[in-house]
XYZ file of C-alpha atoms in Angstrom:
519
model
C 0.000 0.000 0.000
C 1.497 3.399 -0.944
C 2.269 5.776 1.873
C 0.448 9.083 2.336
C 3.584 10.877 1.134
C 3.611 8.825 -2.110
C -0.080 9.624 -2.697
C 0.543 13.331 -2.221
C 3.458 13.248 -4.714
C 1.360 11.362 -7.273
C -1.471 13.852 -6.860
C 0.885 16.773 -7.392
C 2.353 15.121 -10.543
C -1.120 14.418 -11.944
C -2.242 17.994 -11.362
C 0.888 19.345 -13.082
C 0.081 17.212 -16.152
C -3.361 18.832 -16.535
C -4.280 22.077 -18.235
C -4.081 25.403 -16.358
C -7.907 25.598 -16.304
C -8.166 22.139 -14.733
C -5.540 23.038 -12.158
C -7.498 26.167 -11.263
C -10.668 24.054 -10.864
C -8.829 21.627 -8.561
C -7.494 24.446 -6.407
C -10.840 26.209 -6.077
C -13.206 23.228 -5.777
C -13.198 23.294 -1.970
C -13.287 27.067 -1.709
C -16.307 29.072 -0.603
C -16.531 30.819 -3.978
C -17.693 27.580 -5.646
C -19.793 26.243 -2.773
C -21.776 29.454 -2.692
C -23.077 28.607 -6.139
C -25.328 26.019 -4.462
C -28.646 27.735 -3.808
C -31.532 25.760 -2.319
C -33.708 28.834 -1.797
C -36.973 28.600 -3.725
C -38.981 31.684 -4.642
C -42.304 30.616 -3.136
C -43.902 27.877 -1.028
C -46.101 27.011 -4.004
C -43.017 26.249 -6.077
C -41.489 24.251 -3.215
C -44.622 22.071 -2.907
C -45.370 21.793 -6.615
C -44.136 18.208 -6.971
C -45.870 16.822 -3.886
C -48.040 13.789 -4.510
C -51.145 12.394 -2.871
C -50.934 9.364 -0.563
C -47.523 10.481 0.686
C -46.119 10.448 4.214
C -45.616 13.997 5.474
C -43.435 14.614 8.536
C -44.303 17.897 10.182
C -42.216 19.562 12.890
C -43.747 21.396 15.817
C -45.054 20.911 19.348
C -48.419 22.466 20.030
C -48.172 25.637 17.964
C -44.445 26.086 18.630
C -42.053 25.547 15.731
C -44.848 24.652 13.311
C -44.165 25.171 9.556
C -47.425 27.044 9.005
C -46.406 28.670 5.711
C -46.015 25.242 4.109
C -49.135 23.819 5.771
C -51.179 26.774 4.524
C -49.840 26.134 1.027
C -50.923 22.483 1.045
C -54.381 23.533 2.245
C -54.688 25.517 -0.986
C -53.806 22.411 -3.035
C -57.026 20.338 -2.665
C -55.807 17.761 -5.176
C -53.300 16.594 -2.517
C -55.242 13.981 -0.539
C -54.712 10.742 1.327
C -51.774 12.110 3.318
C -50.301 10.265 6.272
C -49.211 13.070 8.583
C -46.611 12.443 11.281
C -46.480 15.040 14.041
C -46.540 15.204 17.823
C -50.065 16.591 17.607
C -52.339 18.116 14.987
C -52.407 21.703 16.179
C -55.791 23.124 17.106
C -58.900 23.725 14.979
C -57.981 26.280 12.325
C -54.248 26.292 13.080
C -51.329 24.010 12.194
C -52.249 20.585 10.871
C -55.759 21.250 12.137
C -56.292 22.979 8.779
C -55.466 19.838 6.807
C -57.755 17.775 9.031
C -60.602 20.164 8.322
C -59.907 20.065 4.573
C -59.966 16.236 4.702
C -56.537 15.999 3.067
C -55.166 13.780 5.859
C -56.333 10.168 5.970
C -54.049 9.039 8.825
C -52.241 10.703 11.722
C -49.253 9.250 13.556
C -49.054 11.301 16.750
C -48.594 11.125 20.495
C -51.282 13.561 21.537
C -54.765 14.626 20.505
C -55.000 17.135 23.308
C -57.621 19.843 23.187
C -58.293 19.448 19.449
C -61.952 18.437 19.638
C -62.244 18.236 15.848
C -59.369 15.752 15.701
C -60.836 13.679 18.543
C -64.299 13.504 16.986
C -62.972 12.667 13.514
C -61.057 9.763 15.066
C -63.950 8.471 17.170
C -66.370 8.794 14.222
C -64.123 6.817 11.874
C -63.223 9.752 9.605
C -59.500 9.419 10.188
C -57.053 6.713 11.206
C -54.897 7.470 14.249
C -51.748 5.624 15.276
C -51.080 6.874 18.792
C -47.404 6.537 19.690
C -45.542 7.478 22.885
C -43.873 10.828 22.318
C -40.325 9.607 22.840
C -40.963 6.613 20.596
C -42.330 8.938 17.918
C -39.222 11.116 18.066
C -36.938 8.084 17.932
C -38.863 6.481 15.062
C -38.313 9.657 13.054
C -34.656 9.931 14.094
C -34.019 6.257 13.303
C -35.568 6.583 9.844
C -33.167 9.393 9.049
C -30.179 7.488 10.436
C -30.703 4.323 8.409
C -31.834 2.270 11.421
C -34.894 0.193 10.457
C -36.024 -0.660 13.999
C -35.021 -0.368 17.647
C -36.037 -1.515 21.131
C -37.380 0.845 23.774
C -38.539 0.322 27.375
C -41.485 2.674 26.857
C -45.001 1.169 26.605
C -44.117 -2.365 27.695
C -47.231 -3.971 29.162
C -49.585 -1.397 27.653
C -52.060 -1.529 24.756
C -49.320 -0.126 22.514
C -47.251 -3.260 23.068
C -50.124 -5.767 23.065
C -51.761 -4.428 19.891
C -55.044 -3.405 21.530
C -54.922 0.249 20.530
C -57.803 1.256 18.227
C -56.463 2.588 14.927
C -59.730 3.128 13.110
C -63.375 3.303 14.186
C -66.640 2.674 12.395
C -69.079 5.560 12.082
C -71.007 4.239 15.105
C -67.887 4.431 17.277
C -67.111 0.710 17.325
C -63.532 -0.325 16.588
C -62.866 -1.278 12.978
C -59.125 -1.933 13.200
C -56.630 -2.439 16.028
C -52.894 -1.856 16.077
C -50.331 -4.614 15.618
C -48.702 -6.229 18.679
C -45.018 -5.412 19.150
C -42.151 -7.853 19.441
C -40.616 -7.956 22.928
C -37.095 -8.950 23.917
C -35.294 -8.994 27.242
C -31.962 -7.221 27.634
C -30.109 -7.342 30.961
C -33.230 -8.622 32.677
C -35.546 -5.851 31.418
C -38.249 -6.095 28.745
C -38.087 -3.868 25.687
C -40.585 -3.219 22.889
C -39.518 -3.231 19.244
C -40.573 -0.202 17.202
C -40.155 0.253 13.454
C -38.659 3.460 12.046
C -40.830 5.920 10.162
C -39.821 6.743 6.581
C -40.980 10.117 5.300
C -41.617 11.187 1.742
C -41.696 14.876 2.659
C -40.701 16.814 5.762
C -41.902 20.321 6.608
C -39.441 22.020 8.944
C -39.630 25.397 10.710
C -36.255 27.098 11.292
C -35.173 30.397 12.747
C -32.342 30.816 10.249
C -31.338 28.960 7.100
C -28.728 29.682 4.459
C -28.622 28.963 0.725
C -26.808 25.678 1.337
C -29.753 24.467 3.436
C -28.019 24.689 6.825
C -30.673 25.460 9.431
C -30.719 26.770 12.980
C -33.600 26.436 15.434
C -34.557 28.790 18.250
C -35.164 27.550 21.808
C -38.040 25.059 22.163
C -38.942 25.420 18.478
C -36.325 22.723 17.838
C -38.703 20.010 19.151
C -39.334 17.501 16.309
C -37.949 19.657 13.499
C -34.419 18.235 13.489
C -35.372 14.554 13.634
C -37.989 14.955 10.920
C -35.787 17.137 8.733
C -33.153 14.392 8.643
C -35.648 11.746 7.660
C -37.540 12.544 4.473
C -36.692 12.053 0.814
C -37.613 15.720 0.310
C -37.094 18.139 3.202
C -38.457 21.664 2.832
C -37.330 24.234 5.389
C -39.251 27.423 5.974
C -37.027 29.938 7.738
C -37.761 33.213 9.445
C -34.429 34.544 8.255
C -32.644 33.410 5.072
C -28.951 34.305 5.299
C -25.771 33.911 3.308
C -23.487 30.881 3.842
C -21.171 31.624 6.729
C -23.632 33.802 8.632
C -24.649 30.848 10.795
C -21.805 29.792 13.066
C -20.840 26.216 12.089
C -21.301 25.132 15.712
C -24.832 26.574 15.644
C -26.048 24.543 12.644
C -28.705 22.219 14.033
C -29.773 20.696 10.704
C -26.930 20.415 8.144
C -27.753 21.264 4.563
C -27.071 17.721 3.346
C -30.541 16.787 4.624
C -32.347 19.781 3.130
C -33.807 19.921 -0.377
C -35.435 23.356 -0.492
C -35.602 26.526 1.593
C -38.402 29.088 1.551
C -39.148 32.299 3.401
C -41.526 31.784 6.324
C -44.369 34.314 6.262
C -46.969 32.884 8.650
C -47.372 34.497 12.047
C -46.196 32.395 14.973
C -48.922 31.283 17.377
C -49.104 30.607 21.104
C -51.545 27.977 22.312
C -51.621 28.914 26.016
C -50.466 32.316 27.197
C -49.650 32.039 30.897
C -48.062 34.941 32.744
C -46.178 35.268 35.986
C -48.367 35.556 39.065
C -47.765 36.098 42.721
C -47.487 32.857 44.703
C -50.997 33.453 46.015
C -52.453 33.998 42.529
C -50.622 30.970 41.171
C -51.957 28.740 43.933
C -55.490 30.000 43.422
C -55.333 29.327 39.680
C -53.947 25.809 39.962
C -55.614 24.668 43.159
C -59.125 25.998 42.770
C -61.041 27.252 45.789
C -62.587 26.114 49.029
C -62.070 22.570 50.251
C -60.750 21.458 46.849
C -57.953 24.014 47.114
C -57.124 22.891 50.642
C -56.854 19.254 49.573
C -54.702 20.017 46.555
C -52.386 22.334 48.468
C -51.830 19.582 51.021
C -50.839 17.220 48.193
C -48.540 19.716 46.495
C -46.816 20.764 49.720
C -46.040 17.135 50.458
C -44.808 16.523 46.912
C -42.373 19.428 47.284
C -40.589 17.451 50.000
C -39.422 14.981 47.343
C -37.109 17.533 45.728
C -33.480 17.191 46.736
C -30.655 19.596 45.981
C -29.034 18.970 42.581
C -31.899 16.887 41.180
C -33.055 16.856 37.582
C -36.852 16.628 37.595
C -39.699 16.461 35.105
C -43.155 17.614 36.173
C -46.540 16.816 34.706
C -49.096 19.546 34.079
C -51.526 20.614 36.803
C -50.646 20.055 40.447
C -47.109 18.763 39.776
C -46.142 22.036 38.070
C -47.012 23.908 41.260
C -44.720 21.830 43.496
C -41.600 24.007 42.977
C -43.515 26.922 44.531
C -43.254 25.152 47.882
C -39.626 24.039 47.611
C -37.222 25.518 50.137
C -35.018 28.219 48.488
C -31.900 26.340 49.600
C -32.833 23.449 47.276
C -31.724 23.927 43.680
C -33.506 21.681 41.167
C -33.145 21.695 37.373
C -36.501 21.216 35.658
C -36.614 19.359 32.350
C -39.442 19.709 29.837
C -39.781 16.901 27.315
C -40.306 19.292 24.408
C -36.609 20.189 24.650
C -35.691 22.361 27.649
C -33.369 21.770 30.580
C -33.408 24.640 33.053
C -37.072 25.590 32.805
C -37.836 28.981 34.327
C -41.036 30.628 35.634
C -43.896 31.995 33.575
C -43.072 35.270 31.746
C -44.249 38.728 32.726
C -47.168 40.016 30.680
C -45.935 41.333 27.350
C -42.772 39.214 27.422
C -44.232 35.973 26.065
C -42.099 34.204 23.472
C -43.790 31.761 21.048
C -40.550 29.776 20.897
C -40.559 29.196 24.658
C -43.261 26.851 25.897
C -43.364 23.912 28.299
C -44.813 20.432 27.803
C -48.260 21.807 28.653
C -47.965 24.301 25.716
C -47.750 27.166 28.240
C -45.460 30.169 27.839
C -42.340 29.944 30.032
C -38.875 31.432 30.504
C -35.394 29.966 30.814
C -33.161 29.998 33.864
C -29.542 31.129 33.494
C -27.533 28.192 32.194
C -30.503 26.534 30.488
C -30.089 24.295 27.442
C -32.472 23.697 24.517
C -32.440 20.692 22.193
C -34.594 18.459 20.032
C -37.268 16.078 21.277
C -35.221 13.035 20.257
C -32.396 14.103 22.601
C -34.850 15.073 25.326
C -36.330 11.589 25.420
C -32.883 10.057 25.230
C -32.238 11.744 28.584
C -35.505 10.377 29.920
C -35.217 6.776 28.695
C -31.604 6.495 29.860
C -32.613 7.407 33.408
C -30.904 10.816 33.611
C -34.052 12.292 35.184
C -33.980 11.722 38.957
C -37.625 12.469 39.672
C -40.888 12.751 37.779
C -44.148 13.832 39.396
C -47.326 12.980 37.481
C -51.045 13.097 37.956
C -53.082 9.907 37.721
C -56.563 8.578 37.140
C -55.768 5.266 38.816
C -52.845 3.474 40.497
C -52.774 -0.240 41.291
C -51.551 -2.048 44.385
C -48.328 -3.016 42.569
C -47.589 0.431 41.160
C -49.269 0.226 37.750
C -50.243 3.671 36.442
C -53.197 4.782 34.308
C -53.251 8.476 33.430
C -53.835 8.974 29.698
C -57.163 7.579 28.513
C -60.780 7.313 29.638
C -63.557 5.324 27.964
C -64.837 7.237 24.898
C -62.268 10.007 25.427
C -58.852 9.985 23.792
C -56.202 12.556 24.635
C -53.041 10.585 23.888
C -50.224 9.444 26.104
C -47.792 12.212 25.213
C -44.484 11.607 26.963
C -45.848 9.817 30.043
C -45.023 6.270 28.905
C -41.396 7.281 28.388
C -41.211 9.122 31.722
C -42.205 6.011 33.690
C -40.162 3.523 31.634
C -37.096 3.442 33.947
C -38.501 3.316 37.505
C -35.273 1.818 38.847
C -33.482 5.038 37.818
C -36.236 7.673 37.841
C -38.417 7.937 40.941
C -42.051 8.165 39.835
C -44.301 10.066 42.241
C -48.056 10.323 41.690
C -50.056 13.248 43.049
C -53.835 12.852 42.926
C -57.007 13.140 44.963
C -57.786 9.944 46.815
C -61.173 9.380 45.151
C -62.819 10.472 41.896
C -65.675 12.964 41.619
C -68.178 10.222 42.469
C -66.269 9.171 45.583
C -64.882 5.972 44.050
C -61.375 4.832 45.031
C -58.528 5.630 42.633
C -56.041 3.310 44.373
C -57.185 -0.111 43.153
C -56.216 -3.762 43.121
C -55.878 -3.423 39.355
C -56.266 -0.400 37.105
C -59.420 -0.403 34.995
C -58.266 2.225 32.493
C -55.550 1.706 29.856
C -52.114 1.600 31.457
C -49.352 4.147 31.092
C -46.828 1.780 32.635
C -46.561 -1.367 34.737
C -44.875 -1.462 38.141
C -43.545 2.057 37.870
C -44.997 4.214 40.673
C -42.800 4.438 43.779
C -44.809 6.912 45.862
C -48.489 7.946 45.945
C -49.465 11.244 47.551
C -53.121 12.120 48.126
C -54.879 14.561 50.421
C -55.414 11.688 52.890
C -52.219 9.677 52.821
C -48.781 8.849 51.466
C -48.052 5.290 50.296
C -44.746 3.713 49.419
C -45.094 1.127 46.666
C -43.191 -2.149 46.463
C -43.684 -3.696 43.017
C -43.802 -7.168 44.573
C -45.332 -6.705 48.011
C -47.668 -3.800 47.384
C -48.533 -0.703 49.394
C -47.312 0.563 52.729
C -48.997 3.515 54.420
C -46.198 5.752 55.710
C -48.041 9.044 56.402
C -51.586 10.183 57.080
C -53.112 13.643 56.955
C -53.778 15.351 60.250
C -57.161 14.296 61.609
C -57.419 11.330 59.223
C -57.408 7.815 60.696
C -56.184 4.574 59.181
C -59.803 3.393 59.051
C -60.766 6.535 57.090
C -58.065 5.683 54.545
C -59.088 2.016 54.316
C -62.685 3.035 53.609
C -61.573 4.965 50.536
C -58.851 2.619 49.259
C -59.680 -0.562 47.331
C -56.131 -1.915 47.324
C -54.918 -3.594 50.506
C -52.006 -2.004 52.348
C -49.857 -2.507 55.391
C -49.278 0.208 57.951
C -45.734 1.298 58.655
C -44.462 0.880 62.213
C -43.208 4.463 61.862
C -46.489 5.925 60.615
C -46.307 9.731 60.708
C -48.516 12.730 60.144
C -48.127 13.992 56.559
C -45.212 16.401 56.167
C -46.077 19.959 55.151
């Protein structure tokens, strides 16, 4: 084999044998003057979408209304001949915004998403059999898109083991009368190092719509804050990736270290013209106002404050924590100032700050509940695929979630009710590593009809099996052993063990060190 020196000499000799013009070409090929001749900028979104075909798979970035490529979506809405689309997105926007427009125009035949949320039109279309819906855990969705772009056909994940996602009992399509017409396929399961994992197949996209803050003529793109979400993973995946950018700049104007989506993945770039939306504007409040808004009033507020105050005791200095919406989000309000906790939001933020002051809302800064937020000093923002990598690998020390039901052995149900579908979002991922991430449930002890929510077995579809370590209600605190069941370790002041037994279906033992609930 010739040495590197020999190869260099041969190259020099060969160049010297060529014409002066060829030698000039060789010298300038790698220079910026020639690379700048590449120009992926297209004059209009109509031109960028001209070659799109019906019955294609469209990957669409965005989370809620944050980082959504609305200019491109609006363009497709005006192309009624494009039908039968399979749209892949975390959610489908809201009625009249985001992918909600393509649902209304009946151009989407199937959605692959993790969350239906507050989109009543989407929910009713699904339940009435007008659209097929493949609900997928949020982290699995992000990884399926990332894997498709990385040439990985399938992978194993701990998320959703033991749930209807794994067993193939998730309704994909309904009849017009609401009965189930088609169920999902069961997933293969394998055991690695004593733990069960579910096999998921990568998603392959025909087209990807990506929203960027900046993009240059070479296609290099940069995202802003939480608008990164699914945009990077989806932009790397499709055969044709179209980026709409708020600012189109010259090559070199984006720092190489700040390129989040390299131009090799991008086919076309257009100017973004659609106004950015905010789904839930939430502003900073005084502690008293914040409590009143989240806790309600009267006896309900008293019960919930008792739960949240106790949950705040679970925070330890230096923790990384992820909080569900509702009561869990209020827990940091009651944390001692000496305790420093980094809050992670699964849509791509580490170092989540408080709600913004009125007038300082930023559409590129939202939390997992689609609410406006701020960043703490030292915060980091990243894509959803990396966010869930942190979660699945057990980097999150603590997650606090609400629940509809919890079983005696720590099974959790918190995402679906009969005849109502909201989607699991990121919850199945958050509870997938209970040996590394402590899962704490905060909930009222009984439902609105007075029925127990701590049961022998959950009656609603599961979020995860044997995953809850601690249950906090307004009456009691239970430790959960996945083999031996529940142990009552604290009771609310004025509440007896018999009071708790009367409202708890699952059996439990009483700790020898039973205490009054910490506040």
